[in-house]
PDB file of C-alpha atoms in Angstrom:
ATOM      1  CA  MET A   1      88.644  65.436 -89.794  1.00 46.00           C
ATOM      2  CA  THR A   2      87.738  62.756 -92.056  1.00 48.00           C
ATOM      3  CA  SER A   3      89.488  59.654 -90.992  1.00 47.00           C
ATOM      4  CA  THR A   4      88.314  60.434 -87.096  1.00 48.00           C
ATOM      5  CA  SER A   5      84.571  60.794 -87.727  1.00 47.00           C
ATOM      6  CA  VAL A   6      84.840  57.241 -89.688  1.00 46.00           C
ATOM      7  CA  ARG A   7      86.459  55.810 -86.759  1.00 48.00           C
ATOM      8  CA  THR A   8      84.095  57.065 -84.316  1.00 47.00           C
ATOM      9  CA  SER A   9      81.204  56.282 -86.379  1.00 47.00           C
ATOM     10  CA  SER A  10      82.596  52.417 -86.678  1.00 49.00           C
ATOM     11  CA  SER A  11      83.231  51.784 -82.644  1.00 52.00           C
ATOM     12  CA  SER A  12      79.597  52.770 -82.095  1.00 52.00           C
ATOM     13  CA  PRO A  13      77.621  50.107 -81.104  1.00 52.00           C
ATOM     14  CA  PRO A  14      74.689  49.099 -84.283  1.00 53.00           C
ATOM     15  CA  ARG A  15      71.678  49.969 -83.606  1.00 53.00           C
ATOM     16  CA  HIS A  16      68.448  47.427 -82.464  1.00 51.00           C
ATOM     17  CA  ALA A  17      71.414  44.966 -81.392  1.00 50.00           C
ATOM     18  CA  VAL A  18      69.409  44.002 -78.463  1.00 51.00           C
ATOM     19  CA  ALA A  19      65.748  43.313 -79.070  1.00 48.00           C
ATOM     20  CA  PRO A  20      63.307  44.014 -76.824  1.00 51.00           C
ATOM     21  CA  PRO A  21      61.238  40.744 -75.177  1.00 59.00           C
ATOM     22  CA  SER A  22      58.805  39.742 -77.813  1.00 69.00           C
ATOM     23  CA  ARG A  23      55.552  38.902 -76.035  1.00 71.00           C
ATOM     24  CA  TRP A  24      56.127  35.152 -76.536  1.00 73.00           C
ATOM     25  CA  ARG A  25      59.657  34.986 -74.326  1.00 76.00           C
ATOM     26  CA  ARG A  26      57.736  36.866 -71.442  1.00 79.00           C
ATOM     27  CA  LEU A  27      55.118  34.045 -71.828  1.00 79.00           C
ATOM     28  CA  THR A  28      58.195  31.120 -72.178  1.00 81.00           C
ATOM     29  CA  PRO A  29      58.314  30.103 -68.675  1.00 82.00           C
ATOM     30  CA  TRP A  30      54.445  30.172 -67.852  1.00 83.00           C
ATOM     31  CA  LEU A  31      53.948  27.830 -70.732  1.00 84.00           C
ATOM     32  CA  TYR A  32      56.455  25.273 -69.095  1.00 86.00           C
ATOM     33  CA  LEU A  33      54.685  26.096 -65.727  1.00 88.00           C
ATOM     34  CA  ALA A  34      51.500  25.177 -67.235  1.00 88.00           C
ATOM     35  CA  ALA A  35      51.018  21.795 -67.099  1.00 89.00           C
ATOM     36  CA  PRO A  36      52.434  21.033 -62.990  1.00 90.00           C
ATOM     37  CA  LEU A  37      49.814  24.046 -61.917  1.00 91.00           C
ATOM     38  CA  ILE A  38      47.402  22.321 -63.708  1.00 93.00           C
ATOM     39  CA  MET A  39      47.924  19.065 -62.030  1.00 94.00           C
ATOM     40  CA  LEU A  40      48.366  20.958 -58.494  1.00 92.00           C
ATOM     41  CA  ALA A  41      45.070  22.741 -58.808  1.00 92.00           C
ATOM     42  CA  THR A  42      43.031  19.733 -59.901  1.00 93.00           C
ATOM     43  CA  PHE A  43      44.411  17.249 -57.635  1.00 92.00           C
ATOM     44  CA  THR A  44      45.173  19.640 -54.645  1.00 90.00           C
ATOM     45  CA  TYR A  45      43.405  22.892 -54.305  1.00 92.00           C
ATOM     46  CA  VAL A  46      40.290  22.170 -56.522  1.00 94.00           C
ATOM     47  CA  PRO A  47      39.317  18.787 -53.940  1.00 92.00           C
ATOM     48  CA  VAL A  48      40.376  20.783 -50.977  1.00 92.00           C
ATOM     49  CA  VAL A  49      37.601  23.419 -51.887  1.00 93.00           C
ATOM     50  CA  SER A  50      35.382  20.735 -52.513  1.00 92.00           C
ATOM     51  CA  MET A  51      36.066  19.146 -49.153  1.00 93.00           C
ATOM     52  CA  ILE A  52      35.295  22.355 -47.662  1.00 93.00           C
ATOM     53  CA  SER A  53      31.837  22.725 -49.390  1.00 93.00           C
ATOM     54  CA  TYR A  54      30.886  18.980 -48.124  1.00 93.00           C
ATOM     55  CA  SER A  55      31.077  19.983 -44.911  1.00 93.00           C
ATOM     56  CA  PHE A  56      28.294  21.965 -44.767  1.00 94.00           C
ATOM     57  CA  THR A  57      26.240  19.770 -46.318  1.00 92.00           C
ATOM     58  CA  ASP A  58      24.424  16.456 -45.361  1.00 90.00           C
ATOM     59  CA  TRP A  59      25.724  14.225 -47.971  1.00 89.00           C
ATOM     60  CA  ASP A  60      25.969  10.548 -48.349  1.00 85.00           C
ATOM     61  CA  GLY A  61      28.734  10.887 -50.956  1.00 83.00           C
ATOM     62  CA  VAL A  62      26.636   8.778 -53.226  1.00 84.00           C
ATOM     63  CA  SER A  63      23.107  10.824 -53.910  1.00 84.00           C
ATOM     64  CA  PRO A  64      23.181  13.599 -56.453  1.00 85.00           C
ATOM     65  CA  ASP A  65      21.154  16.272 -53.648  1.00 84.00           C
ATOM     66  CA  ARG A  66      23.444  17.895 -50.640  1.00 86.00           C
ATOM     67  CA  ALA A  67      21.134  19.612 -47.992  1.00 88.00           C
ATOM     68  CA  PHE A  68      22.718  22.540 -46.685  1.00 91.00           C
ATOM     69  CA  VAL A  69      22.874  21.918 -42.773  1.00 90.00           C
ATOM     70  CA  GLY A  70      25.811  25.101 -42.351  1.00 89.00           C
ATOM     71  CA  VAL A  71      27.931  24.713 -38.865  1.00 90.00           C
ATOM     72  CA  GLU A  72      26.061  21.733 -37.635  1.00 92.00           C
ATOM     73  CA  ASN A  73      28.523  18.619 -39.069  1.00 92.00           C
ATOM     74  CA  TYR A  74      31.166  21.064 -36.927  1.00 93.00           C
ATOM     75  CA  PHE A  75      29.059  21.230 -33.866  1.00 91.00           C
ATOM     76  CA  GLU A  76      28.543  17.448 -33.880  1.00 89.00           C
ATOM     77  CA  LEU A  77      31.926  16.707 -34.237  1.00 88.00           C
ATOM     78  CA  PHE A  78      33.143  18.749 -31.167  1.00 88.00           C
ATOM     79  CA  THR A  79      29.970  18.052 -29.376  1.00 88.00           C
ATOM     80  CA  ARG A  80      30.769  13.682 -29.439  1.00 85.00           C
ATOM     81  CA  PRO A  81      33.950  13.587 -27.392  1.00 82.00           C
ATOM     82  CA  GLU A  82      34.206   9.969 -28.815  1.00 81.00           C
ATOM     83  CA  LEU A  83      35.333  11.813 -31.927  1.00 81.00           C
ATOM     84  CA  PHE A  84      37.846  13.502 -30.645  1.00 82.00           C
ATOM     85  CA  SER A  85      39.567  10.511 -27.888  1.00 83.00           C
ATOM     86  CA  VAL A  86      41.495   8.772 -30.986  1.00 86.00           C
ATOM     87  CA  PHE A  87      43.780  11.536 -31.166  1.00 87.00           C
ATOM     88  CA  TYR A  88      45.270   9.392 -27.815  1.00 89.00           C
ATOM     89  CA  VAL A  89      46.326   7.278 -30.251  1.00 91.00           C
ATOM     90  CA  SER A  90      48.236   9.807 -31.767  1.00 90.00           C
ATOM     91  CA  LEU A  91      50.374  10.258 -29.018  1.00 92.00           C
ATOM     92  CA  PHE A  92      52.011   7.150 -29.324  1.00 94.00           C
ATOM     93  CA  TYR A  93      53.252   8.272 -32.872  1.00 94.00           C
ATOM     94  CA  LEU A  94      54.194  11.335 -31.737  1.00 92.00           C
ATOM     95  CA  VAL A  95      56.528  10.207 -29.836  1.00 94.00           C
ATOM     96  CA  ALA A  96      57.708   7.288 -32.083  1.00 94.00           C
ATOM     97  CA  SER A  97      58.547  10.288 -34.364  1.00 93.00           C
ATOM     98  CA  PHE A  98      60.861  11.811 -31.685  1.00 93.00           C
ATOM     99  CA  VAL A  99      62.380   8.479 -31.405  1.00 94.00           C
ATOM    100  CA  GLN A 100      63.045   8.325 -34.824  1.00 94.00           C
ATOM    101  CA  ILE A 101      64.425  11.741 -35.239  1.00 93.00           C
ATOM    102  CA  VAL A 102      67.076  11.036 -31.977  1.00 93.00           C
ATOM    103  CA  LEU A 103      68.237   7.899 -34.223  1.00 94.00           C
ATOM    104  CA  ALA A 104      68.298   9.207 -37.273  1.00 94.00           C
ATOM    105  CA  LEU A 105      70.430  12.212 -35.828  1.00 91.00           C
ATOM    106  CA  TYR A 106      72.273   9.359 -34.214  1.00 91.00           C
ATOM    107  CA  PHE A 107      72.972   7.049 -37.139  1.00 92.00           C
ATOM    108  CA  ALA A 108      73.725  10.278 -39.368  1.00 91.00           C
ATOM    109  CA  ALA A 109      76.333  12.027 -37.351  1.00 87.00           C
ATOM    110  CA  VAL A 110      78.396   8.310 -37.006  1.00 87.00           C
ATOM    111  CA  LEU A 111      77.921   8.106 -40.657  1.00 88.00           C
ATOM    112  CA  SER A 112      78.965  11.312 -41.450  1.00 82.00           C
ATOM    113  CA  PHE A 113      82.768  10.407 -39.781  1.00 77.00           C
ATOM    114  CA  ASN A 114      85.132   8.325 -42.098  1.00 78.00           C
ATOM    115  CA  VAL A 115      83.651   4.640 -40.204  1.00 79.00           C
ATOM    116  CA  ARG A 116      84.056   1.361 -42.961  1.00 84.00           C
ATOM    117  CA  PHE A 117      81.350   0.453 -44.741  1.00 85.00           C
ATOM    118  CA  ARG A 118      79.771   3.391 -44.402  1.00 86.00           C
ATOM    119  CA  GLY A 119      77.575   3.345 -47.924  1.00 87.00           C
ATOM    120  CA  PHE A 120      76.239   0.050 -47.097  1.00 91.00           C
ATOM    121  CA  PHE A 121      75.112   1.371 -43.795  1.00 91.00           C
ATOM    122  CA  LYS A 122      73.556   4.097 -45.152  1.00 90.00           C
ATOM    123  CA  GLY A 123      71.560   1.834 -47.771  1.00 90.00           C
ATOM    124  CA  VAL A 124      69.920  -0.469 -44.609  1.00 92.00           C
ATOM    125  CA  ILE A 125      68.580   2.525 -42.967  1.00 93.00           C
ATOM    126  CA  PHE A 126      66.991   4.436 -45.919  1.00 92.00           C
ATOM    127  CA  PHE A 127      65.977   1.007 -48.468  1.00 92.00           C
ATOM    128  CA  PRO A 128      62.828   0.533 -45.811  1.00 91.00           C
ATOM    129  CA  TYR A 129      61.729   4.244 -46.705  1.00 91.00           C
ATOM    130  CA  LEU A 130      61.351   3.019 -50.482  1.00 91.00           C
ATOM    131  CA  LEU A 131      59.346   0.341 -50.083  1.00 89.00           C
ATOM    132  CA  ASN A 132      55.545   0.661 -50.104  1.00 88.00           C
ATOM    133  CA  GLY A 133      53.429   1.103 -46.957  1.00 87.00           C
ATOM    134  CA  VAL A 134      50.962  -1.697 -48.159  1.00 89.00           C
ATOM    135  CA  ALA A 135      53.817  -3.604 -48.321  1.00 90.00           C
ATOM    136  CA  VAL A 136      55.628  -2.812 -45.142  1.00 91.00           C
ATOM    137  CA  ALA A 137      52.344  -3.316 -43.417  1.00 91.00           C
ATOM    138  CA  PHE A 138      51.782  -6.526 -44.554  1.00 91.00           C
ATOM    139  CA  VAL A 139      55.354  -8.113 -43.639  1.00 90.00           C
ATOM    140  CA  PHE A 140      55.097  -6.647 -40.091  1.00 92.00           C
ATOM    141  CA  LEU A 141      51.823  -8.348 -40.059  1.00 89.00           C
ATOM    142  CA  TYR A 142      53.035 -11.432 -40.282  1.00 87.00           C
ATOM    143  CA  MET A 143      56.376 -10.550 -38.349  1.00 89.00           C
ATOM    144  CA  PHE A 144      53.404  -9.923 -35.350  1.00 90.00           C
ATOM    145  CA  GLN A 145      50.943 -12.887 -35.831  1.00 87.00           C
ATOM    146  CA  PRO A 146      51.759 -15.408 -33.054  1.00 83.00           C
ATOM    147  CA  ASP A 147      54.475 -17.785 -32.779  1.00 81.00           C
ATOM    148  CA  GLY A 148      55.426 -15.779 -35.973  1.00 81.00           C
ATOM    149  CA  THR A 149      58.904 -14.800 -37.097  1.00 84.00           C
ATOM    150  CA  LEU A 150      59.530 -12.103 -34.042  1.00 87.00           C
ATOM    151  CA  ASP A 151      58.215 -15.025 -31.461  1.00 84.00           C
ATOM    152  CA  GLN A 152      61.105 -17.353 -33.364  1.00 86.00           C
ATOM    153  CA  LEU A 153      63.544 -15.090 -33.072  1.00 85.00           C
ATOM    154  CA  LEU A 154      62.580 -14.032 -29.074  1.00 84.00           C
ATOM    155  CA  ARG A 155      63.550 -17.608 -28.760  1.00 84.00           C
ATOM    156  CA  LEU A 156      66.857 -17.724 -29.788  1.00 85.00           C
ATOM    157  CA  VAL A 157      67.920 -14.946 -27.274  1.00 83.00           C
ATOM    158  CA  GLY A 158      65.811 -17.308 -24.338  1.00 78.00           C
ATOM    159  CA  VAL A 159      62.479 -15.848 -24.563  1.00 76.00           C
ATOM    160  CA  ASP A 160      59.654 -18.490 -24.918  1.00 74.00           C
ATOM    161  CA  ALA A 161      56.639 -17.145 -25.383  1.00 73.00           C
ATOM    162  CA  GLU A 162      53.444 -15.989 -27.078  1.00 75.00           C
ATOM    163  CA  ILE A 163      53.201 -12.342 -27.244  1.00 82.00           C
ATOM    164  CA  LEU A 164      50.226 -10.689 -28.701  1.00 85.00           C
ATOM    165  CA  TRP A 165      51.662  -8.121 -30.639  1.00 88.00           C
ATOM    166  CA  LEU A 166      48.566  -6.692 -32.182  1.00 89.00           C
ATOM    167  CA  GLY A 167      45.953  -8.221 -29.614  1.00 85.00           C
ATOM    168  CA  ASN A 168      46.853  -7.076 -26.734  1.00 86.00           C
ATOM    169  CA  PRO A 169      45.548  -3.298 -26.185  1.00 85.00           C
ATOM    170  CA  ASP A 170      48.819  -2.166 -24.164  1.00 86.00           C
ATOM    171  CA  LEU A 171      51.446  -3.540 -27.216  1.00 89.00           C
ATOM    172  CA  ALA A 172      49.250  -3.322 -29.742  1.00 91.00           C
ATOM    173  CA  ASN A 173      50.247   0.947 -30.383  1.00 93.00           C
ATOM    174  CA  VAL A 174      53.569   0.376 -29.805  1.00 93.00           C
ATOM    175  CA  SER A 175      53.998  -2.569 -32.321  1.00 93.00           C
ATOM    176  CA  LEU A 176      52.167  -0.500 -34.425  1.00 94.00           C
ATOM    177  CA  SER A 177      54.483   3.117 -33.988  1.00 93.00           C
ATOM    178  CA  GLY A 178      57.805   1.022 -34.085  1.00 93.00           C
ATOM    179  CA  VAL A 179      57.300  -0.306 -37.154  1.00 93.00           C
ATOM    180  CA  SER A 180      56.213   3.104 -38.519  1.00 92.00           C
ATOM    181  CA  VAL A 181      60.088   4.050 -37.232  1.00 93.00           C
ATOM    182  CA  TRP A 182      61.586   1.751 -38.793  1.00 93.00           C
ATOM    183  CA  ARG A 183      59.703   2.436 -42.571  1.00 92.00           C
ATOM    184  CA  PHE A 184      60.350   6.797 -41.844  1.00 92.00           C
ATOM    185  CA  LEU A 185      63.763   6.532 -40.087  1.00 93.00           C
ATOM    186  CA  GLY A 186      65.945   6.587 -43.847  1.00 92.00           C
ATOM    187  CA  LEU A 187      63.645   9.408 -44.599  1.00 91.00           C
ATOM    188  CA  ASN A 188      65.318  11.894 -41.533  1.00 93.00           C
ATOM    189  CA  PHE A 189      68.711  10.388 -41.976  1.00 93.00           C
ATOM    190  CA  VAL A 190      68.861  11.454 -45.160  1.00 93.00           C
ATOM    191  CA  LEU A 191      67.773  15.348 -44.249  1.00 92.00           C
ATOM    192  CA  PHE A 192      69.925  15.052 -41.623  1.00 93.00           C
ATOM    193  CA  LEU A 193      73.053  13.232 -43.122  1.00 91.00           C
ATOM    194  CA  GLY A 194      72.357  15.726 -45.867  1.00 90.00           C
ATOM    195  CA  ALA A 195      72.305  19.415 -43.866  1.00 90.00           C
ATOM    196  CA  ILE A 196      75.913  17.386 -41.783  1.00 88.00           C
ATOM    197  CA  GLN A 197      77.422  17.127 -44.982  1.00 85.00           C
ATOM    198  CA  SER A 198      77.182  20.718 -45.465  1.00 85.00           C
ATOM    199  CA  VAL A 199      78.352  21.981 -42.373  1.00 82.00           C
ATOM    200  CA  PRO A 200      82.012  23.732 -43.181  1.00 80.00           C
ATOM    201  CA  SER A 201      84.827  20.690 -42.465  1.00 76.00           C
ATOM    202  CA  GLU A 202      87.004  23.373 -41.061  1.00 79.00           C
ATOM    203  CA  LEU A 203      84.613  23.719 -37.395  1.00 79.00           C
ATOM    204  CA  HIS A 204      85.051  19.787 -37.240  1.00 72.00           C
ATOM    205  CA  GLU A 205      88.882  19.954 -38.005  1.00 74.00           C
ATOM    206  CA  ALA A 206      89.068  23.140 -35.489  1.00 81.00           C
ATOM    207  CA  ALA A 207      87.155  21.492 -32.715  1.00 78.00           C
ATOM    208  CA  MET A 208      88.731  18.051 -33.098  1.00 77.00           C
ATOM    209  CA  LEU A 209      92.570  20.294 -32.838  1.00 79.00           C
ATOM    210  CA  ASP A 210      91.403  21.993 -29.457  1.00 76.00           C
ATOM    211  CA  GLY A 211      90.503  18.353 -28.197  1.00 77.00           C
ATOM    212  CA  ALA A 212      86.852  18.340 -28.605  1.00 76.00           C
ATOM    213  CA  SER A 213      85.549  14.748 -28.993  1.00 77.00           C
ATOM    214  CA  ARG A 214      82.659  13.063 -31.168  1.00 74.00           C
ATOM    215  CA  PRO A 215      80.018  13.794 -28.900  1.00 78.00           C
ATOM    216  CA  GLN A 216      81.014  17.503 -27.957  1.00 80.00           C
ATOM    217  CA  ILE A 217      81.138  17.965 -31.714  1.00 79.00           C
ATOM    218  CA  LEU A 218      77.733  16.879 -32.547  1.00 79.00           C
ATOM    219  CA  TRP A 219      76.508  18.831 -29.306  1.00 82.00           C
ATOM    220  CA  HIS A 220      77.944  22.071 -29.909  1.00 80.00           C
ATOM    221  CA  ILE A 221      78.761  22.210 -33.870  1.00 83.00           C
ATOM    222  CA  ILE A 222      76.676  19.782 -35.488  1.00 83.00           C
ATOM    223  CA  ILE A 223      73.170  19.991 -33.908  1.00 85.00           C
ATOM    224  CA  PRO A 224      73.291  23.947 -33.639  1.00 85.00           C
ATOM    225  CA  SER A 225      74.497  24.233 -37.736  1.00 85.00           C
ATOM    226  CA  ILE A 226      71.376  22.045 -38.485  1.00 87.00           C
ATOM    227  CA  ARG A 227      68.358  23.280 -36.698  1.00 87.00           C
ATOM    228  CA  PRO A 228      66.124  24.199 -39.259  1.00 86.00           C
ATOM    229  CA  ILE A 229      66.343  21.103 -40.732  1.00 89.00           C
ATOM    230  CA  ILE A 230      65.690  19.323 -37.121  1.00 89.00           C
ATOM    231  CA  SER A 231      62.874  21.850 -36.874  1.00 87.00           C
ATOM    232  CA  LEU A 232      61.745  20.568 -40.437  1.00 86.00           C
ATOM    233  CA  SER A 233      61.576  16.892 -38.842  1.00 90.00           C
ATOM    234  CA  ALA A 234      59.713  17.749 -35.701  1.00 89.00           C
ATOM    235  CA  ILE A 235      56.699  19.458 -37.863  1.00 87.00           C
ATOM    236  CA  LEU A 236      56.734  16.815 -39.960  1.00 87.00           C
ATOM    237  CA  GLY A 237      56.889  14.484 -37.596  1.00 89.00           C
ATOM    238  CA  ILE A 238      54.082  15.686 -35.962  1.00 89.00           C
ATOM    239  CA  ALA A 239      51.693  16.209 -38.540  1.00 88.00           C
ATOM    240  CA  GLY A 240      52.682  12.953 -39.838  1.00 89.00           C
ATOM    241  CA  SER A 241      51.588  11.209 -36.440  1.00 91.00           C
ATOM    242  CA  LEU A 242      48.171  13.087 -36.445  1.00 89.00           C
ATOM    243  CA  SER A 243      47.239  11.372 -40.101  1.00 89.00           C
ATOM    244  CA  VAL A 244      48.548   8.377 -39.258  1.00 91.00           C
ATOM    245  CA  PHE A 245      46.895   6.090 -41.498  1.00 91.00           C
ATOM    246  CA  GLU A 246      47.892   3.332 -43.692  1.00 90.00           C
ATOM    247  CA  ILE A 247      49.595   0.561 -41.496  1.00 91.00           C
ATOM    248  CA  PRO A 248      47.204   0.432 -38.460  1.00 92.00           C
ATOM    249  CA  TYR A 249      44.227   0.362 -41.842  1.00 92.00           C
ATOM    250  CA  ILE A 250      45.946  -2.523 -43.070  1.00 92.00           C
ATOM    251  CA  MET A 251      47.785  -4.360 -39.560  1.00 91.00           C
ATOM    252  CA  THR A 252      44.517  -4.096 -37.526  1.00 90.00           C
ATOM    253  CA  GLY A 253      41.848  -2.004 -39.857  1.00 88.00           C
ATOM    254  CA  GLY A 254      41.571  -0.024 -36.855  1.00 85.00           C
ATOM    255  CA  SER A 255      39.891  -2.220 -34.236  1.00 83.00           C
ATOM    256  CA  GLY A 256      40.156  -1.759 -30.436  1.00 78.00           C
ATOM    257  CA  GLU A 257      42.680   0.879 -29.474  1.00 85.00           C
ATOM    258  CA  THR A 258      44.133   1.087 -32.988  1.00 90.00           C
ATOM    259  CA  LYS A 259      41.602   3.626 -34.412  1.00 91.00           C
ATOM    260  CA  THR A 260      43.430   6.982 -35.537  1.00 91.00           C
ATOM    261  CA  PHE A 261      41.444   9.814 -36.155  1.00 91.00           C
ATOM    262  CA  VAL A 262      42.003   9.728 -40.508  1.00 92.00           C
ATOM    263  CA  ILE A 263      40.703   5.678 -40.228  1.00 92.00           C
ATOM    264  CA  GLN A 264      37.709   7.287 -38.257  1.00 91.00           C
ATOM    265  CA  THR A 265      37.222   9.738 -41.019  1.00 92.00           C
ATOM    266  CA  VAL A 266      37.571   7.195 -43.793  1.00 92.00           C
ATOM    267  CA  LYS A 267      34.749   5.102 -42.122  1.00 91.00           C
ATOM    268  CA  LEU A 268      32.815   8.321 -41.298  1.00 91.00           C
ATOM    269  CA  ALA A 269      32.546   8.554 -45.044  1.00 90.00           C
ATOM    270  CA  PHE A 270      32.757   4.993 -46.787  1.00 90.00           C
ATOM    271  CA  GLN A 271      31.191   2.516 -43.463  1.00 89.00           C
ATOM    272  CA  PHE A 272      28.428   5.115 -42.322  1.00 89.00           C
ATOM    273  CA  ASN A 273      27.926   7.048 -45.173  1.00 90.00           C
ATOM    274  CA  LYS A 274      28.457  10.664 -43.611  1.00 91.00           C
ATOM    275  CA  THR A 275      30.683  12.291 -46.702  1.00 92.00           C
ATOM    276  CA  GLY A 276      29.554  15.702 -45.110  1.00 92.00           C
ATOM    277  CA  LEU A 277      30.587  15.264 -41.078  1.00 92.00           C
ATOM    278  CA  ALA A 278      33.682  13.624 -42.378  1.00 93.00           C
ATOM    279  CA  SER A 279      34.813  16.100 -44.532  1.00 93.00           C
ATOM    280  CA  ALA A 280      34.486  18.262 -41.309  1.00 93.00           C
ATOM    281  CA  ALA A 281      37.008  16.049 -39.397  1.00 92.00           C
ATOM    282  CA  ALA A 282      39.135  16.436 -42.167  1.00 92.00           C
ATOM    283  CA  VAL A 283      39.099  20.081 -42.490  1.00 94.00           C
ATOM    284  CA  VAL A 284      39.531  20.076 -38.539  1.00 92.00           C
ATOM    285  CA  LEU A 285      42.780  17.741 -38.822  1.00 92.00           C
ATOM    286  CA  LEU A 286      43.769  20.021 -42.079  1.00 91.00           C
ATOM    287  CA  VAL A 287      43.180  23.252 -39.390  1.00 92.00           C
ATOM    288  CA  LEU A 288      44.811  21.547 -36.417  1.00 90.00           C
ATOM    289  CA  ILE A 289      48.545  20.949 -38.371  1.00 89.00           C
ATOM    290  CA  LEU A 290      48.206  23.995 -40.380  1.00 89.00           C
ATOM    291  CA  LEU A 291      47.899  25.553 -36.205  1.00 90.00           C
ATOM    292  CA  ILE A 292      50.711  23.400 -34.656  1.00 86.00           C
ATOM    293  CA  THR A 293      53.029  24.545 -37.819  1.00 84.00           C
ATOM    294  CA  TRP A 294      52.482  27.837 -37.723  1.00 87.00           C
ATOM    295  CA  VAL A 295      53.364  27.432 -33.592  1.00 84.00           C
ATOM    296  CA  GLN A 296      56.038  25.399 -34.247  1.00 79.00           C
ATOM    297  CA  ARG A 297      57.410  28.183 -36.366  1.00 77.00           C
ATOM    298  CA  ARG A 298      56.645  30.962 -34.091  1.00 79.00           C
ATOM    299  CA  LEU A 299      58.660  29.022 -31.377  1.00 75.00           C
ATOM    300  CA  VAL A 300      61.766  27.979 -33.688  1.00 69.00           C
ATOM    301  CA  PRO A 301      61.888  30.744 -35.766  1.00 65.00           C
ATOM    302  CA  GLU A 302      63.599  30.648 -39.038  1.00 62.00           C
ATOM    303  CA  GLU A 303      67.868  31.667 -39.156  1.00 58.00           C
ATOM    304  CA  ARG A 304      68.205  34.627 -41.896  1.00 53.00           C
ATOM    305  CA  THR A 305      71.595  35.000 -43.000  1.00 45.00           C
ATOM    306  CA  SER A 306      72.163  38.714 -43.741  1.00 43.00           C
ATOM    307  CA  ALA A 307      73.560  39.159 -47.171  1.00 40.00           C
TER     308      ALA A 307
END
């Protein structure tokens, strides 16, 4: 009886072996999140709230006095068609974004197979995305000059003409949107390449054993498998086409038919000192992007896998 009671007491777990988490342990994750949350609120949410408040005022951006005007800025914005006519320029960048998605998907599909110099071509395609947008704009500004680099390259293939790439209204937006395709192609390429590499290789091998060609594998296996990433790229492309700024602003200053909605908003604020009206235009652009994103997510719902 004695030995049994000793054995039982020795095998029982010691008291207070697992202490309940203290208050500091519960606060530790929030302490790590404090810095990024403060920065997010300071540089994102506070400016957005300030912008919305400015949109209801008649403020020049300098004076300490801000006269409250209600929805007058929004009324002026929607009753002046010339303020919304600049969205026509966004159509060029919208078409360019879809061309960019198609090219990125093609290159990602090709380089996902075992081809020679695959690493080199990956770097060449992704490298423009690493460059600063201002630097890209200045490089192409020299290329598009009359008798510039692009005209010299065309002479090598027999086209002897000085083309006004940025001076011709019919070519200016096409040239600028082409620069946008070259710069942002690498982002979509990396997204698609990572998504394609996550597709199980057994599907590729089974399709090849059944006699499927590479275009058939791309169309029937790869594209359905990475549809959420394609939808994400489409959302980014539409949002980007509505908020184009740095490339046309640096290369043409938004002159002529190249002025985008963001360039117009910046000029309203800093050139005409209409910060309230510019803030209203920025709020409208934000709501428009959110609305388009919501509609697109409704049309292409996110696929959920059952646990």
